XYZ file of C-alpha atoms in Angstrom:
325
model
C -5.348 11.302 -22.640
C -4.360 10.324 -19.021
C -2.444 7.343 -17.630
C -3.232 8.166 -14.386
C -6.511 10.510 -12.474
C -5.931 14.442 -12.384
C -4.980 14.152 -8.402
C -1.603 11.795 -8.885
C 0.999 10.384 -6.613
C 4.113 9.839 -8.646
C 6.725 7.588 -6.523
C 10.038 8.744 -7.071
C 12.154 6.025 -5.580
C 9.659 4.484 -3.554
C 9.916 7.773 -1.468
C 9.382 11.085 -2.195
C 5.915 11.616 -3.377
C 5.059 14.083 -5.671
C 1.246 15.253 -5.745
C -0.637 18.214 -8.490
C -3.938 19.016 -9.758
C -2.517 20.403 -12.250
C -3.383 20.152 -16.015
C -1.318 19.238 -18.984
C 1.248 21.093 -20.268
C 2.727 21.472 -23.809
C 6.448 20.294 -23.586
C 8.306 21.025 -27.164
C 11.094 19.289 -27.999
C 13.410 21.656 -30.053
C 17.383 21.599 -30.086
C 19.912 22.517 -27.723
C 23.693 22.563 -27.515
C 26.474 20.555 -28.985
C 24.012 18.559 -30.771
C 25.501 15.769 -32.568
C 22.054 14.463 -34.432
C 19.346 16.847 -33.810
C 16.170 15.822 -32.551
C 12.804 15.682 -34.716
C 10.632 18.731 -33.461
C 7.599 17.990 -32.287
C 4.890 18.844 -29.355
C 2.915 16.669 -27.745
C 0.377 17.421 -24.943
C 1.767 14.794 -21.717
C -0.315 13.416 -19.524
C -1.955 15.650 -16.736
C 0.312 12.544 -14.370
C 3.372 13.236 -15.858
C 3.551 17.171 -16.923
C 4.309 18.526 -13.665
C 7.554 16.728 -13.531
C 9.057 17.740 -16.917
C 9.801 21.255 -14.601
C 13.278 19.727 -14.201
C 13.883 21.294 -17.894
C 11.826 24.760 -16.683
C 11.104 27.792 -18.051
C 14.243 29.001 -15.994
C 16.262 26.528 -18.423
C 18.794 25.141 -15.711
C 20.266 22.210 -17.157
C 21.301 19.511 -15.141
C 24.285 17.563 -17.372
C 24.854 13.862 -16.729
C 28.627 13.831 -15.902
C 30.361 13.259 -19.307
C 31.153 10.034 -21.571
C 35.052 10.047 -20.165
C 36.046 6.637 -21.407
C 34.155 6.474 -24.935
C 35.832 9.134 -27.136
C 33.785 8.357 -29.848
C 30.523 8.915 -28.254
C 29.155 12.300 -29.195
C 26.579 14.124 -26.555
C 23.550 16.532 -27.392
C 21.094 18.468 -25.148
C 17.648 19.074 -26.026
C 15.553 21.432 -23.571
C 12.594 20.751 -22.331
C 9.969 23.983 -22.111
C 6.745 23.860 -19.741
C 4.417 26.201 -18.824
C 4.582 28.885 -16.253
C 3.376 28.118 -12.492
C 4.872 25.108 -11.636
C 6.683 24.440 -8.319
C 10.681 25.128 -8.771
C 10.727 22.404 -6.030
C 10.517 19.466 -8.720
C 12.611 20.987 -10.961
C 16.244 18.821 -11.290
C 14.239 15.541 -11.175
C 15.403 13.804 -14.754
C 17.816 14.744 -17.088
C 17.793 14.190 -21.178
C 20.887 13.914 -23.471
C 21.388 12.227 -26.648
C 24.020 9.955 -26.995
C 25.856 8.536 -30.863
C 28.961 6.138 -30.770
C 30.184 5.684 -33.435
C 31.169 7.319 -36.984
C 29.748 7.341 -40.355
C 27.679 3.744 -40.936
C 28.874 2.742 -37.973
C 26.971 5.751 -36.201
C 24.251 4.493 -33.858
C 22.056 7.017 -31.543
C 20.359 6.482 -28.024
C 18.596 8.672 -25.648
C 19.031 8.656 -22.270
C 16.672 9.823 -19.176
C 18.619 10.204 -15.944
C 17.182 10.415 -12.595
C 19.233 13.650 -10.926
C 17.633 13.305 -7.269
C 16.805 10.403 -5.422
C 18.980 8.384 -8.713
C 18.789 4.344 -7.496
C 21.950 3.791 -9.790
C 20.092 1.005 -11.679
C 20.486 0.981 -15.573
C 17.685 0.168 -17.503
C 17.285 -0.313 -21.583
C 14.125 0.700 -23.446
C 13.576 -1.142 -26.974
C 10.925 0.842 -28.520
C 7.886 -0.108 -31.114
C 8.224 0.443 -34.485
C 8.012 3.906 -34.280
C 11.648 4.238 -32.763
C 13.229 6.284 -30.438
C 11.855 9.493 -31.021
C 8.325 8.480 -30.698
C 6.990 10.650 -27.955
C 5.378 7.934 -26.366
C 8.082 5.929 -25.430
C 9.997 9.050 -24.474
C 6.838 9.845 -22.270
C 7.240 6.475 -20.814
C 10.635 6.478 -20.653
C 10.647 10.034 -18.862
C 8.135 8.671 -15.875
C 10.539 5.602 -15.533
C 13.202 7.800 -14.739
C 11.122 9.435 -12.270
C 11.124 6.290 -10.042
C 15.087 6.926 -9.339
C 16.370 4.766 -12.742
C 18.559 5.773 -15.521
C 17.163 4.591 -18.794
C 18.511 4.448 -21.922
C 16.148 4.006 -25.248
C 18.624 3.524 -28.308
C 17.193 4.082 -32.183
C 16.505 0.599 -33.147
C 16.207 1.690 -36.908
C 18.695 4.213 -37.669
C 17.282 7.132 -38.116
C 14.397 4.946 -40.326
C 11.473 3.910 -38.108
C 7.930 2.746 -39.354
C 5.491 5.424 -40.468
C 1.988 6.009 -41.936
C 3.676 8.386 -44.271
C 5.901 4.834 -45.582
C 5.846 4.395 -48.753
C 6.465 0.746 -48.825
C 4.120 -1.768 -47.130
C 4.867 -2.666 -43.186
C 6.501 -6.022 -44.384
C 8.659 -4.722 -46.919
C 10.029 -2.045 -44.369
C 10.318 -5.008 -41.825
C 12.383 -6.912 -44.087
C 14.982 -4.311 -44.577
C 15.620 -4.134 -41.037
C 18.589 -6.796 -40.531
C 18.266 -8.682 -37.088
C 21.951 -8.926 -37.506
C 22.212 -5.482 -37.231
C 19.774 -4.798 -34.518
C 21.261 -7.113 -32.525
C 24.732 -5.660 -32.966
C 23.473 -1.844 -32.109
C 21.863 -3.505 -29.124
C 24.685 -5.311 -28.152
C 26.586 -2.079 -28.460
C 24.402 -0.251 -26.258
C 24.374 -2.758 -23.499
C 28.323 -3.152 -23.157
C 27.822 1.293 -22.750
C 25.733 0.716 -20.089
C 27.575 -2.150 -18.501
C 30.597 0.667 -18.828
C 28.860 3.108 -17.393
C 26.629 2.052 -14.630
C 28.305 -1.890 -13.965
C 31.671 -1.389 -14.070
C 31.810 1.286 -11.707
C 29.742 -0.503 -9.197
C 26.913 1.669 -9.453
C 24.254 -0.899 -10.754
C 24.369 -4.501 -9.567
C 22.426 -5.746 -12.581
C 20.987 -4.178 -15.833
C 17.176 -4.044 -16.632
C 15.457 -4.050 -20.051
C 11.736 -3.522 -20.914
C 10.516 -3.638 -24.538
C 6.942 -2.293 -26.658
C 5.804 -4.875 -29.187
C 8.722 -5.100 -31.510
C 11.079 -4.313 -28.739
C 9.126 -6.366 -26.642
C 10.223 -9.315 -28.992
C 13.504 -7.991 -28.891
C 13.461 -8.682 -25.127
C 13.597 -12.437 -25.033
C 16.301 -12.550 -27.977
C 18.981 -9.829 -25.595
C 18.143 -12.444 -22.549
C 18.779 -15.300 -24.257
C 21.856 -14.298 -25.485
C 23.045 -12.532 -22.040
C 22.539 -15.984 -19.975
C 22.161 -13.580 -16.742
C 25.274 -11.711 -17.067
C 24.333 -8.502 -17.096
C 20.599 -7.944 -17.099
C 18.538 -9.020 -13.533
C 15.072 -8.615 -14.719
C 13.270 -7.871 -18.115
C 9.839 -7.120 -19.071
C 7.962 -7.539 -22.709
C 5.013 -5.272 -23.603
C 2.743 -7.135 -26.183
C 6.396 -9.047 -27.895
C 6.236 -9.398 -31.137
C 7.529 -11.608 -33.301
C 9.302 -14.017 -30.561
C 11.428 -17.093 -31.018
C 10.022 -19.564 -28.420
C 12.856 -21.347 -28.353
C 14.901 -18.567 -26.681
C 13.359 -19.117 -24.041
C 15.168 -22.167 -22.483
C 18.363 -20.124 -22.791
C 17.162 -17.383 -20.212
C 18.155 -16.950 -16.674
C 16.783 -13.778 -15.761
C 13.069 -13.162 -14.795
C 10.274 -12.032 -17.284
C 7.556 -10.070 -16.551
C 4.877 -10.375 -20.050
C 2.367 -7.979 -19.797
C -0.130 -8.245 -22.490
C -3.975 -8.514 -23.779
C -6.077 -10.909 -24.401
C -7.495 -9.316 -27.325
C -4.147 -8.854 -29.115
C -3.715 -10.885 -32.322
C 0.006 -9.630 -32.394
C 0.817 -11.240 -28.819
C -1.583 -14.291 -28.094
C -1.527 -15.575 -24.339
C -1.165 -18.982 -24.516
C 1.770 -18.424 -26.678
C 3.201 -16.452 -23.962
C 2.421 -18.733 -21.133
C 3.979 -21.494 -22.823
C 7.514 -19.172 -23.241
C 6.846 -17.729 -19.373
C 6.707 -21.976 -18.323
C 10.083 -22.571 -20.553
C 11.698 -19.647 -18.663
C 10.542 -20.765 -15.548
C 12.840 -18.162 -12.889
C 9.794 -16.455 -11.287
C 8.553 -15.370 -14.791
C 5.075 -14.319 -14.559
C 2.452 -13.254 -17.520
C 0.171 -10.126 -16.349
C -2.809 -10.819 -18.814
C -5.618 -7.606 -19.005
C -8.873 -9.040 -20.463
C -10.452 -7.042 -23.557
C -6.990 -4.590 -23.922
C -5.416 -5.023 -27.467
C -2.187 -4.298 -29.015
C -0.408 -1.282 -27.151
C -2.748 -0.437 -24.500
C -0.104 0.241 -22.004
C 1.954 3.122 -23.388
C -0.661 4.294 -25.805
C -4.128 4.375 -24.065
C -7.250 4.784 -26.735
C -9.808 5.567 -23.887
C -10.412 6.284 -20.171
C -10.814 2.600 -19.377
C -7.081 1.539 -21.309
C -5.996 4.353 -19.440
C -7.100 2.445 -16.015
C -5.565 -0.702 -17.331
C -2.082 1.360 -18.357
C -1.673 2.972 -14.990
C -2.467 -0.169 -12.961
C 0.321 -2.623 -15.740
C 2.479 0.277 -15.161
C 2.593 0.031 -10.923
C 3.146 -3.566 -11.763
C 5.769 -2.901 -13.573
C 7.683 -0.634 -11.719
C 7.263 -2.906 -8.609
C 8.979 -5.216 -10.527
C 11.754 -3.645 -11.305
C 12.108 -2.275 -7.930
C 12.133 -5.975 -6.186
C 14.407 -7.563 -9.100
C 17.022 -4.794 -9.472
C 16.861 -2.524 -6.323
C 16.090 -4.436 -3.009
């Protein structure tokens, strides 16, 4: 499954261009050093669009280390390589780094990964807010990966604590829903921001934050805005939100992209017109006619994957006129 054709141009910061033909590779995830909460292993066969690039973890294993946590003792940093095939350029290799982050100790523990762009880095901080399937989905670290590609530092924190939604569940998805406290979530995310406000704001590095959100995060999106009132994030964007409080909306001062189908039952359009009108703030809603629920970072066919490439351009223009110019 493709997001993009097998002859790509990637945009790394608007600039350098990356180009292959060649196919996909199998990148396992497995752990590395001074790992404070291991990662789940799994493979997963990446997009012919985005394989080529995940040579900055390469069979030569040079790791490129963001520069530490120096003013958060309690955060705790892992590695995780990142192994591709053989017979791939050394010239892309350095292009995105991976470490997992956990502040906090005990029940207060909370975990985050974050993708930073080593070359061509724009110094913008972005947040992730994943599905239900958390952090360690591979999808949204897929995602997540390409984003940080295009020059950006994003950060994709474990909404559910180590306890995201799976088939293997053996409640129903409700009663797992109801366990997880919004006054908790919001907390973790809260948490999360201020780190990146530490890291990236305060120093002058990023003039504003970003955040982008998948269905439940996607939800999640309006409720962080609402609550920011423009003080740290410039620019947000909701995949397919779910479960939004409309009247959020009004308290908003930042501009929402809402990208979404019109076949979705879990993110209806005229619903999100009418929150994209309260926002007002150059808000827009990108509507794709006959793509369902999660199209855009988990393509079922050839034709979502048209639709996923195309909402993801959008996307990243977006952030690049809202955050970078």
């Amino acid at each position: 499954m493709c997001l993009l054709p097998r002859r790509v141009e990637l945009i790394v910061r608007m600039s350098t261009v990356v180009r292959t033909s060649i196919g996909s590779a199998c990148v396992c995830v497995c752990a590395g050093i001074n790992i404070a909460k291991p990662l789940t292993p799994h493979c997963h066969f990446f997009p012919t669009s985005v394989s080529p690039l995940f040579s900055c973890f390469q069979r030569k294993c040079d790791l490129n280390l963001p520069r530490p946590v120096q003013d958060r003792a309690e955060s705790k940093i892992s590695c995780n390589l990142l192994n591709v095939q053989d017979g791939i350029d050394d010239e892309a290799c350095e292009l995105v780094s991976g470490v997992e982050l956990s502040i906090g100790e005990g029940d207060d523990n909370i975990s985050a990964y974050l993708f930073k762009a080593v070359k061509n880095n724009n110094g913008t901080g972005l947040l992730l807010l994943s599905d239900v399937f958390g952090f360690e989905d591979s999808f949204t670290r897929d995602f997540a990966y390409r984003v940080a590609c295009n020059g950006y530092n994003i950060l994709v924190p474990d909404l559910f604590r180590g306890n995201p939604w799976t088939k293997e569940q053996p409640d129903e998805f409700e009663e797992w829903i109801g366990r997880q406290k919004p006054e908790r979530i919001a907390e973790d995310i809260s948490r999360w921001t201020k780190w990146l406000v530490d890291e990236f704001m305060a120093a002058g590095i990023s003039k504003k934050l970003g955040i982008i959100g998948f269905c439940f995060g996607g939800g999640q999106v309006l409720k962080v805005l609402a609550q920011d009132h423009g003080s740290c994030f410039g620019a947000g964007i909701s995949f397919y939100g779910t479960r939004m409080d409309p009247h959020a909306a009004s308290d908003i001062k930042a501009p929402v992209l809402f990208i979404l189908g019109d076949k979705d039952p879990l993110c209806v359009v005229s619903e999100m017109e009418n929150i994209q009108k309260k926002i007002g703030e150059d808000s827009k809603v990108l509507v794709f006619p006959g793509r369902g629920h999660g199209f855009a970072h988990r393509p079922g066919s050839p034709e979502e994957d048209v639709d996923a490439e195309q909402a993801y351009v959008i996307m990243r223009d977006w952030l690049y006129d809202h955050l970078v110019v």
